A tleap script that builds the chain and sets N, CA, C and O, in Angstrom:
source leaprc.protein.ff14SB
mol = sequence {
  NMET PHE LYS LEU LEU LYS VAL PHE LEU MET
  CYS ALA ILE LEU PHE PHE SER GLY GLY PHE
  SER ASN ILE LEU TYR GLY GLN GLN LYS THR
  VAL SER GLY THR VAL TYR ASP GLU LYS GLY
  GLU ALA LEU PRO GLY VAL SER ILE VAL MET
  LYS GLY THR THR LEU GLY THR ILE SER MET
  PRO ASN GLY SER PHE SER VAL SER VAL PRO
  GLN ALA LYS ALA ILE LEU GLN PHE SER PHE
  ILE GLY TYR GLU ALA GLN GLU ILE ASP ILE
  SER ALA ILE SER GLY SER ILE VAL VAL LYS
  MET LYS GLU ALA VAL ALA CSER
}
set mol.1.N position { -44.542 35.851 -43.134 }
set mol.1.CA position { -43.287 36.530 -42.858 }
set mol.1.C position { -42.410 35.694 -41.921 }
set mol.1.O position { -41.207 35.555 -42.143 }
set mol.2.N position { -43.033 35.134 -40.860 }
set mol.2.CA position { -42.296 34.319 -39.905 }
set mol.2.C position { -41.719 33.075 -40.581 }
set mol.2.O position { -40.599 32.663 -40.279 }
set mol.3.N position { -42.495 32.474 -41.506 }
set mol.3.CA position { -42.043 31.279 -42.203 }
set mol.3.C position { -40.824 31.596 -43.082 }
set mol.3.O position { -39.887 30.800 -43.152 }
set mol.4.N position { -40.835 32.737 -43.740 }
set mol.4.CA position { -39.708 33.143 -44.578 }
set mol.4.C position { -38.455 33.366 -43.739 }
set mol.4.O position { -37.357 32.986 -44.147 }
set mol.5.N position { -38.612 33.976 -42.583 }
set mol.5.CA position { -37.483 34.196 -41.682 }
set mol.5.C position { -36.915 32.864 -41.185 }
set mol.5.O position { -35.700 32.699 -41.074 }
set mol.6.N position { -37.801 31.928 -40.892 }
set mol.6.CA position { -37.383 30.603 -40.420 }
set mol.6.C position { -36.569 29.870 -41.497 }
set mol.6.O position { -35.546 29.258 -41.190 }
set mol.7.N position { -37.020 29.932 -42.752 }
set mol.7.CA position { -36.307 29.291 -43.857 }
set mol.7.C position { -34.944 29.957 -44.049 }
set mol.7.O position { -33.945 29.270 -44.258 }
set mol.8.N position { -34.898 31.288 -43.979 }
set mol.8.CA position { -33.639 32.013 -44.121 }
set mol.8.C position { -32.646 31.614 -43.034 }
set mol.8.O position { -31.472 31.382 -43.323 }
set mol.9.N position { -33.104 31.535 -41.801 }
set mol.9.CA position { -32.225 31.158 -40.692 }
set mol.9.C position { -31.705 29.728 -40.847 }
set mol.9.O position { -30.539 29.459 -40.556 }
set mol.10.N position { -32.557 28.814 -41.299 }
set mol.10.CA position { -32.125 27.432 -41.498 }
set mol.10.C position { -31.056 27.348 -42.586 }
set mol.10.O position { -30.076 26.617 -42.442 }
set mol.11.N position { -31.246 28.101 -43.677 }
set mol.11.CA position { -30.240 28.116 -44.752 }
set mol.11.C position { -28.924 28.708 -44.253 }
set mol.11.O position { -27.850 28.210 -44.589 }
set mol.12.N position { -29.006 29.769 -43.452 }
set mol.12.CA position { -27.794 30.391 -42.914 }
set mol.12.C position { -27.044 29.422 -42.007 }
set mol.12.O position { -25.817 29.349 -42.069 }
set mol.13.N position { -27.752 28.687 -41.176 }
set mol.13.CA position { -27.123 27.715 -40.280 }
set mol.13.C position { -26.457 26.609 -41.082 }
set mol.13.O position { -25.325 26.225 -40.784 }
set mol.14.N position { -27.148 26.087 -42.104 }
set mol.14.CA position { -26.571 25.045 -42.945 }
set mol.14.C position { -25.329 25.545 -43.670 }
set mol.14.O position { -24.321 24.844 -43.753 }
set mol.15.N position { -25.412 26.759 -44.191 }
set mol.15.CA position { -24.286 27.310 -44.948 }
set mol.15.C position { -23.054 27.493 -44.070 }
set mol.15.O position { -21.956 27.083 -44.447 }
set mol.16.N position { -23.227 28.101 -42.913 }
set mol.16.CA position { -22.077 28.388 -42.062 }
set mol.16.C position { -21.571 27.170 -41.291 }
set mol.16.O position { -20.448 27.190 -40.788 }
set mol.17.N position { -22.361 26.131 -41.189 }
set mol.17.CA position { -21.895 24.923 -40.509 }
set mol.17.C position { -21.248 23.934 -41.477 }
set mol.17.O position { -20.728 22.901 -41.056 }
set mol.18.N position { -21.279 24.249 -42.763 }
set mol.18.CA position { -20.688 23.350 -43.756 }
set mol.18.C position { -21.669 22.324 -44.274 }
set mol.18.O position { -21.336 21.571 -45.189 }
set mol.19.N position { -22.853 22.269 -43.727 }
set mol.19.CA position { -23.854 21.309 -44.170 }
set mol.19.C position { -24.382 21.607 -45.552 }
set mol.19.O position { -24.827 20.699 -46.254 }
set mol.20.N position { -24.341 22.861 -45.955 }
set mol.20.CA position { -24.833 23.257 -47.260 }
set mol.20.C position { -23.999 22.630 -48.370 }
set mol.20.O position { -24.535 22.261 -49.415 }
set mol.21.N position { -22.689 22.506 -48.153 }
set mol.21.CA position { -21.831 21.903 -49.172 }
set mol.21.C position { -22.179 20.435 -49.381 }
set mol.21.O position { -22.084 19.934 -50.501 }
set mol.22.N position { -22.584 19.735 -48.316 }
set mol.22.CA position { -22.990 18.337 -48.469 }
set mol.22.C position { -24.268 18.223 -49.283 }
set mol.22.O position { -24.442 17.262 -50.032 }
set mol.23.N position { -25.169 19.199 -49.142 }
set mol.23.CA position { -26.399 19.182 -49.922 }
set mol.23.C position { -26.075 19.409 -51.391 }
set mol.23.O position { -26.628 18.736 -52.261 }
set mol.24.N position { -25.182 20.353 -51.672 }
set mol.24.CA position { -24.827 20.667 -53.050 }
set mol.24.C position { -23.979 19.586 -53.700 }
set mol.24.O position { -24.204 19.247 -54.862 }
set mol.25.N position { -23.022 19.046 -52.988 }
set mol.25.CA position { -22.053 18.131 -53.579 }
set mol.25.C position { -22.235 16.675 -53.182 }
set mol.25.O position { -21.456 15.838 -53.638 }
set mol.26.N position { -23.190 16.331 -52.384 }
set mol.26.CA position { -23.401 14.958 -51.962 }
set mol.26.C position { -22.626 14.631 -50.700 }
set mol.26.O position { -21.970 15.494 -50.116 }
set mol.27.N position { -22.709 13.392 -50.291 }
set mol.27.CA position { -22.072 12.963 -49.057 }
set mol.27.C position { -20.572 12.767 -49.250 }
set mol.27.O position { -20.109 12.403 -50.331 }
set mol.28.N position { -19.841 13.013 -48.195 }
set mol.28.CA position { -18.400 12.777 -48.183 }
set mol.28.C position { -18.145 11.291 -47.931 }
set mol.28.O position { -18.923 10.615 -47.257 }
set mol.29.N position { -17.062 10.810 -48.478 }
set mol.29.CA position { -16.620 9.443 -48.216 }
set mol.29.C position { -15.207 9.526 -47.675 }
set mol.29.O position { -14.353 10.190 -48.263 }
set mol.30.N position { -14.954 8.859 -46.564 }
set mol.30.CA position { -13.623 8.841 -45.980 }
set mol.30.C position { -12.969 7.498 -46.266 }
set mol.30.O position { -13.536 6.440 -45.992 }
set mol.31.N position { -11.779 7.561 -46.816 }
set mol.31.CA position { -11.005 6.360 -47.130 }
set mol.31.C position { -9.731 6.401 -46.301 }
set mol.31.O position { -9.043 7.421 -46.256 }
set mol.32.N position { -9.423 5.298 -45.649 }
set mol.32.CA position { -8.196 5.232 -44.863 }
set mol.32.C position { -7.453 3.958 -45.226 }
set mol.32.O position { -8.017 3.029 -45.803 }
set mol.33.N position { -6.183 3.937 -44.877 }
set mol.33.CA position { -5.385 2.765 -45.179 }
set mol.33.C position { -3.932 2.980 -44.824 }
set mol.33.O position { -3.586 3.891 -44.072 }
set mol.34.N position { -3.080 2.119 -45.379 }
set mol.34.CA position { -1.646 2.166 -45.116 }
set mol.34.C position { -0.902 1.944 -46.421 }
set mol.34.O position { -1.319 1.152 -47.266 }
set mol.35.N position { 0.218 2.666 -46.573 }
set mol.35.CA position { 1.043 2.547 -47.771 }
set mol.35.C position { 2.365 1.879 -47.389 }
set mol.35.O position { 3.040 2.294 -46.447 }
set mol.36.N position { 2.718 0.833 -48.144 }
set mol.36.CA position { 3.953 0.085 -47.917 }
set mol.36.C position { 4.775 0.047 -49.198 }
set mol.36.O position { 4.262 0.304 -50.288 }
set mol.37.N position { 6.061 -0.278 -49.052 }
set mol.37.CA position { 6.883 -0.556 -50.229 }
set mol.37.C position { 6.838 -2.059 -50.494 }
set mol.37.O position { 6.116 -2.792 -49.816 }
set mol.38.N position { 7.596 -2.509 -51.464 }
set mol.38.CA position { 7.584 -3.932 -51.843 }
set mol.38.C position { 8.123 -4.846 -50.752 }
set mol.38.O position { 7.816 -6.038 -50.738 }
set mol.39.N position { 8.924 -4.301 -49.838 }
set mol.39.CA position { 9.487 -5.092 -48.736 }
set mol.39.C position { 8.552 -5.133 -47.526 }
set mol.39.O position { 8.843 -5.808 -46.538 }
set mol.40.N position { 7.437 -4.415 -47.600 }
set mol.40.CA position { 6.491 -4.389 -46.487 }
set mol.40.C position { 6.784 -3.309 -45.463 }
set mol.40.O position { 6.191 -3.296 -44.384 }
set mol.41.N position { 7.699 -2.399 -45.795 }
set mol.41.CA position { 8.016 -1.309 -44.872 }
set mol.41.C position { 7.096 -0.121 -45.150 }
set mol.41.O position { 6.785 0.176 -46.304 }
set mol.42.N position { 6.666 0.550 -44.089 }
set mol.42.CA position { 5.768 1.693 -44.229 }
set mol.42.C position { 6.453 2.821 -44.991 }
set mol.42.O position { 7.649 3.060 -44.825 }
set mol.43.N position { 5.679 3.513 -45.834 }
set mol.43.CA position { 6.209 4.645 -46.596 }
set mol.43.C position { 5.580 5.949 -46.093 }
set mol.43.O position { 4.400 6.195 -46.339 }
set mol.44.N position { 6.342 6.775 -45.403 }
set mol.44.CA position { 5.825 8.080 -44.980 }
set mol.44.C position { 5.977 9.100 -46.104 }
set mol.44.O position { 6.912 9.018 -46.901 }
set mol.45.N position { 5.059 10.059 -46.165 }
set mol.45.CA position { 5.162 11.153 -47.124 }
set mol.45.C position { 4.644 10.864 -48.516 }
set mol.45.O position { 4.894 11.642 -49.437 }
set mol.46.N position { 3.925 9.759 -48.695 }
set mol.46.CA position { 3.338 9.455 -50.000 }
set mol.46.C position { 2.201 10.439 -50.249 }
set mol.46.O position { 1.367 10.662 -49.370 }
set mol.47.N position { 2.164 11.026 -51.439 }
set mol.47.CA position { 1.110 11.957 -51.824 }
set mol.47.C position { -0.121 11.169 -52.266 }
set mol.47.O position { -0.030 10.290 -53.123 }
set mol.48.N position { -1.275 11.491 -51.675 }
set mol.48.CA position { -2.530 10.813 -51.995 }
set mol.48.C position { -3.523 11.897 -52.374 }
set mol.48.O position { -3.920 12.705 -51.534 }
set mol.49.N position { -3.931 11.916 -53.657 }
set mol.49.CA position { -4.780 12.987 -54.184 }
set mol.49.C position { -5.942 12.390 -54.961 }
set mol.49.O position { -5.780 11.406 -55.683 }
set mol.50.N position { -7.130 13.001 -54.805 }
set mol.50.CA position { -8.274 12.607 -55.614 }
set mol.50.C position { -8.037 13.113 -57.036 }
set mol.50.O position { -7.801 14.302 -57.246 }
set mol.51.N position { -8.100 12.210 -58.004 }
set mol.51.CA position { -7.799 12.527 -59.401 }
set mol.51.C position { -8.651 13.693 -59.895 }
set mol.51.O position { -9.865 13.722 -59.697 }
set mol.52.N position { -7.994 14.647 -60.537 }
set mol.52.CA position { -8.697 15.790 -61.103 }
set mol.52.C position { -8.965 16.914 -60.129 }
set mol.52.O position { -9.627 17.891 -60.479 }
set mol.53.N position { -8.457 16.794 -58.897 }
set mol.53.CA position { -8.669 17.822 -57.882 }
set mol.53.C position { -7.352 18.108 -57.163 }
set mol.53.O position { -6.305 17.542 -57.481 }
set mol.54.N position { -7.442 18.992 -56.197 }
set mol.54.CA position { -6.303 19.235 -55.309 }
set mol.54.C position { -6.575 18.682 -53.920 }
set mol.54.O position { -5.808 18.940 -52.992 }
set mol.55.N position { -7.661 17.922 -53.764 }
set mol.55.CA position { -7.999 17.331 -52.468 }
set mol.55.C position { -7.092 16.152 -52.194 }
set mol.55.O position { -6.966 15.253 -53.025 }
set mol.56.N position { -6.466 16.149 -51.040 }
set mol.56.CA position { -5.613 15.024 -50.734 }
set mol.56.C position { -4.922 15.148 -49.394 }
set mol.56.O position { -5.266 15.990 -48.564 }
set mol.57.N position { -3.941 14.287 -49.206 }
set mol.57.CA position { -3.190 14.223 -47.961 }
set mol.57.C position { -1.860 13.546 -48.242 }
set mol.57.O position { -1.564 13.210 -49.389 }
set mol.58.N position { -1.063 13.346 -47.217 }
set mol.58.CA position { 0.163 12.555 -47.322 }
set mol.58.C position { 0.125 11.488 -46.234 }
set mol.58.O position { -0.544 11.645 -45.214 }
set mol.59.N position { 0.851 10.408 -46.469 }
set mol.59.CA position { 0.878 9.332 -45.481 }
set mol.59.C position { 1.742 9.731 -44.285 }
set mol.59.O position { 2.711 10.478 -44.419 }
set mol.60.N position { 1.371 9.222 -43.126 }
set mol.60.CA position { 2.048 9.521 -41.865 }
set mol.60.C position { 3.339 8.690 -41.754 }
set mol.60.O position { 3.595 7.838 -42.605 }
set mol.61.N position { 4.154 8.932 -40.708 }
set mol.61.CA position { 5.404 8.160 -40.552 }
set mol.61.C position { 5.214 6.641 -40.521 }
set mol.61.O position { 6.121 5.899 -40.899 }
set mol.62.N position { 4.045 6.172 -40.077 }
set mol.62.CA position { 3.784 4.729 -40.058 }
set mol.62.C position { 3.093 4.256 -41.341 }
set mol.62.O position { 2.644 3.113 -41.420 }
set mol.63.N position { 3.008 5.147 -42.358 }
set mol.63.CA position { 2.401 4.796 -43.634 }
set mol.63.C position { 0.898 4.960 -43.693 }
set mol.63.O position { 0.305 4.816 -44.762 }
set mol.64.N position { 0.267 5.258 -42.566 }
set mol.64.CA position { -1.188 5.371 -42.553 }
set mol.64.C position { -1.648 6.693 -43.167 }
set mol.64.O position { -0.911 7.678 -43.186 }
set mol.65.N position { -2.882 6.687 -43.668 }
set mol.65.CA position { -3.490 7.894 -44.221 }
set mol.65.C position { -4.997 7.827 -44.061 }
set mol.65.O position { -5.576 6.758 -43.869 }
set mol.66.N position { -5.613 8.984 -44.144 }
set mol.66.CA position { -7.062 9.097 -44.151 }
set mol.66.C position { -7.402 10.335 -44.969 }
set mol.66.O position { -6.858 11.414 -44.735 }
set mol.67.N position { -8.300 10.173 -45.924 }
set mol.67.CA position { -8.677 11.284 -46.797 }
set mol.67.C position { -10.183 11.245 -47.032 }
set mol.67.O position { -10.764 10.180 -47.241 }
set mol.68.N position { -10.806 12.423 -46.995 }
set mol.68.CA position { -12.229 12.550 -47.279 }
set mol.68.C position { -12.402 13.128 -48.675 }
set mol.68.O position { -11.784 14.131 -49.028 }
set mol.69.N position { -13.246 12.485 -49.456 }
set mol.69.CA position { -13.528 12.948 -50.811 }
set mol.69.C position { -15.021 13.235 -50.929 }
set mol.69.O position { -15.831 12.560 -50.293 }
set mol.70.N position { -15.396 14.234 -51.741 }
set mol.70.CA position { -16.802 14.645 -51.802 }
set mol.70.C position { -17.697 13.748 -52.637 }
set mol.70.O position { -18.883 14.043 -52.783 }
set mol.71.N position { -17.181 12.681 -53.181 }
set mol.71.CA position { -18.011 11.785 -53.961 }
set mol.71.C position { -17.536 10.344 -53.813 }
set mol.71.O position { -16.343 10.065 -53.696 }
set mol.72.N position { -18.505 9.449 -53.821 }
set mol.72.CA position { -18.177 8.035 -53.630 }
set mol.72.C position { -17.440 7.462 -54.846 }
set mol.72.O position { -16.617 6.558 -54.701 }
set mol.73.N position { -17.731 7.979 -56.031 }
set mol.73.CA position { -17.063 7.511 -57.242 }
set mol.73.C position { -15.848 8.385 -57.482 }
set mol.73.O position { -15.942 9.441 -58.107 }
set mol.74.N position { -14.727 7.946 -56.988 }
set mol.74.CA position { -13.505 8.728 -57.118 }
set mol.74.C position { -12.319 7.802 -57.315 }
set mol.74.O position { -12.363 6.618 -56.982 }
set mol.75.N position { -11.265 8.371 -57.863 }
set mol.75.CA position { -10.013 7.644 -58.042 }
set mol.75.C position { -8.950 8.368 -57.236 }
set mol.75.O position { -8.771 9.578 -57.368 }
set mol.76.N position { -8.246 7.616 -56.402 }
set mol.76.CA position { -7.141 8.182 -55.636 }
set mol.76.C position { -5.835 7.884 -56.353 }
set mol.76.O position { -5.602 6.770 -56.822 }
set mol.77.N position { -4.982 8.913 -56.428 }
set mol.77.CA position { -3.665 8.765 -57.039 }
set mol.77.C position { -2.611 8.778 -55.938 }
set mol.77.O position { -2.591 9.677 -55.096 }
set mol.78.N position { -1.735 7.776 -55.950 }
set mol.78.CA position { -0.653 7.643 -54.976 }
set mol.78.C position { 0.657 7.875 -55.704 }
set mol.78.O position { 0.924 7.243 -56.726 }
set mol.79.N position { 1.488 8.790 -55.176 }
set mol.79.CA position { 2.787 9.035 -55.814 }
set mol.79.C position { 3.844 9.328 -54.760 }
set mol.79.O position { 3.570 9.904 -53.706 }
set mol.80.N position { 5.072 8.907 -55.087 }
set mol.80.CA position { 6.203 9.087 -54.187 }
set mol.80.C position { 7.473 9.026 -55.027 }
set mol.80.O position { 7.573 8.201 -55.936 }
set mol.81.N position { 8.429 9.877 -54.739 }
set mol.81.CA position { 9.667 9.929 -55.512 }
set mol.81.C position { 10.367 8.575 -55.467 }
set mol.81.O position { 10.570 7.993 -54.401 }
set mol.82.N position { 10.730 8.091 -56.656 }
set mol.82.CA position { 11.432 6.814 -56.763 }
set mol.82.C position { 10.505 5.618 -56.890 }
set mol.82.O position { 10.964 4.479 -56.979 }
set mol.83.N position { 9.183 5.874 -56.899 }
set mol.83.CA position { 8.208 4.791 -57.003 }
set mol.83.C position { 7.228 5.080 -58.133 }
set mol.83.O position { 6.990 6.235 -58.485 }
set mol.84.N position { 6.662 4.014 -58.696 }
set mol.84.CA position { 5.662 4.162 -59.751 }
set mol.84.C position { 4.362 4.692 -59.153 }
set mol.84.O position { 3.930 4.239 -58.093 }
set mol.85.N position { 3.745 5.650 -59.834 }
set mol.85.CA position { 2.454 6.179 -59.386 }
set mol.85.C position { 1.381 5.104 -59.565 }
set mol.85.O position { 1.447 4.279 -60.476 }
set mol.86.N position { 0.399 5.137 -58.676 }
set mol.86.CA position { -0.711 4.180 -58.746 }
set mol.86.C position { -2.029 4.926 -58.661 }
set mol.86.O position { -2.114 5.992 -58.051 }
set mol.87.N position { -3.058 4.357 -59.278 }
set mol.87.CA position { -4.409 4.880 -59.177 }
set mol.87.C position { -5.313 3.775 -58.659 }
set mol.87.O position { -5.250 2.637 -59.123 }
set mol.88.N position { -6.158 4.120 -57.690 }
set mol.88.CA position { -7.083 3.145 -57.116 }
set mol.88.C position { -8.493 3.724 -57.142 }
set mol.88.O position { -8.741 4.814 -56.625 }
set mol.89.N position { -9.416 2.974 -57.756 }
set mol.89.CA position { -10.836 3.361 -57.786 }
set mol.89.C position { -11.437 2.998 -56.438 }
set mol.89.O position { -11.448 1.827 -56.058 }
set mol.90.N position { -11.936 3.989 -55.714 }
set mol.90.CA position { -12.455 3.735 -54.369 }
set mol.90.C position { -13.973 3.571 -54.325 }
set mol.90.O position { -14.550 3.483 -53.241 }
set mol.91.N position { -14.630 3.530 -55.491 }
set mol.91.CA position { -16.095 3.472 -55.506 }
set mol.91.C position { -16.638 2.215 -54.835 }
set mol.91.O position { -17.718 2.263 -54.246 }
set mol.92.N position { -15.934 1.108 -54.902 }
set mol.92.CA position { -16.426 -0.147 -54.317 }
set mol.92.C position { -15.733 -0.495 -53.002 }
set mol.92.O position { -15.934 -1.584 -52.464 }
set mol.93.N position { -14.928 0.416 -52.490 }
set mol.93.CA position { -14.155 0.125 -51.280 }
set mol.93.C position { -14.896 0.600 -50.039 }
set mol.93.O position { -15.369 1.734 -49.972 }
set mol.94.N position { -14.984 -0.282 -49.070 }
set mol.94.CA position { -15.493 0.119 -47.753 }
set mol.94.C position { -14.492 -0.419 -46.731 }
set mol.94.O position { -14.069 -1.572 -46.810 }
set mol.95.N position { -14.127 0.408 -45.794 }
set mol.95.CA position { -13.097 0.019 -44.842 }
set mol.95.C position { -11.755 0.549 -45.281 }
set mol.95.O position { -11.671 1.465 -46.098 }
set mol.96.N position { -10.702 -0.033 -44.733 }
set mol.96.CA position { -9.372 0.488 -45.045 }
set mol.96.C position { -8.732 -0.311 -46.173 }
set mol.96.O position { -9.109 -1.451 -46.446 }
set mol.97.N position { -7.749 0.318 -46.823 }
set mol.97.CA position { -7.067 -0.321 -47.937 }
set mol.97.C position { -5.566 -0.394 -47.655 }
set mol.97.O position { -5.034 0.374 -46.853 }
set mol.98.N position { -4.901 -1.318 -48.322 }
set mol.98.CA position { -3.459 -1.459 -48.237 }
set mol.98.C position { -2.903 -1.203 -49.637 }
set mol.98.O position { -3.321 -1.828 -50.612 }
set mol.99.N position { -1.955 -0.274 -49.713 }
set mol.99.CA position { -1.359 0.084 -50.995 }
set mol.99.C position { 0.113 -0.298 -50.970 }
set mol.99.O position { 0.847 0.099 -50.065 }
set mol.100.N position { 0.548 -1.076 -51.971 }
set mol.100.CA position { 1.961 -1.444 -52.081 }
set mol.100.C position { 2.546 -0.701 -53.275 }
set mol.100.O position { 2.135 -0.899 -54.418 }
set mol.101.N position { 3.516 0.157 -52.978 }
set mol.101.CA position { 4.173 0.940 -54.016 }
set mol.101.C position { 5.345 0.142 -54.580 }
set mol.101.O position { 6.085 -0.504 -53.837 }
set mol.102.N position { 5.506 0.194 -55.912 }
set mol.102.CA position { 6.603 -0.489 -56.589 }
set mol.102.C position { 7.679 0.523 -56.942 }
set mol.102.O position { 7.389 1.633 -57.388 }
set mol.103.N position { 8.927 0.119 -56.736 }
set mol.103.CA position { 10.036 1.002 -57.082 }
set mol.103.C position { 10.061 1.228 -58.590 }
set mol.103.O position { 9.829 0.307 -59.373 }
set mol.104.N position { 10.345 2.461 -58.981 }
set mol.104.CA position { 10.447 2.791 -60.396 }
set mol.104.C position { 11.734 2.197 -60.958 }
set mol.104.O position { 12.766 2.186 -60.286 }
set mol.105.N position { 11.669 1.717 -62.154 }
set mol.105.CA position { 12.831 1.128 -62.810 }
set mol.105.C position { 13.545 2.234 -63.571 }
set mol.105.O position { 12.935 2.933 -64.380 }
set mol.106.N position { 14.827 2.390 -63.312 }
set mol.106.CA position { 15.609 3.410 -64.016 }
set mol.106.C position { 15.771 3.005 -65.475 }
set mol.106.O position { 16.056 1.847 -65.781 }
set mol.107.N position { 15.587 3.973 -66.374 }
set mol.107.CA position { 15.694 3.639 -67.800 }
set mol.107.C position { 16.992 4.089 -68.400 }
set mol.107.O position { 17.227 3.879 -69.590 }
savepdb mol mol.pdb
quit
């Protein structure tokens, strides 16, 4: 009986501390970096989203960003009005990344 109570309490602690989600979904990976335009100027407000989800963030006034994704094999999508959208596979990335956005060509 005591052993069952101990297991129940451990599961409750993991669940309410958020640790249970890491067990179910794997380890989180945090990717950080900076977004620039073609002239090398920082781009604030760039939308950065994990492809196929609603997980994401926006770049800060200095172009920097940091986003945590629940899986190491993920693709980040970068989009900003007036610029071409980009996708970056982060599975092989460790450390920070630099993203250069290209202006969209008017058709």
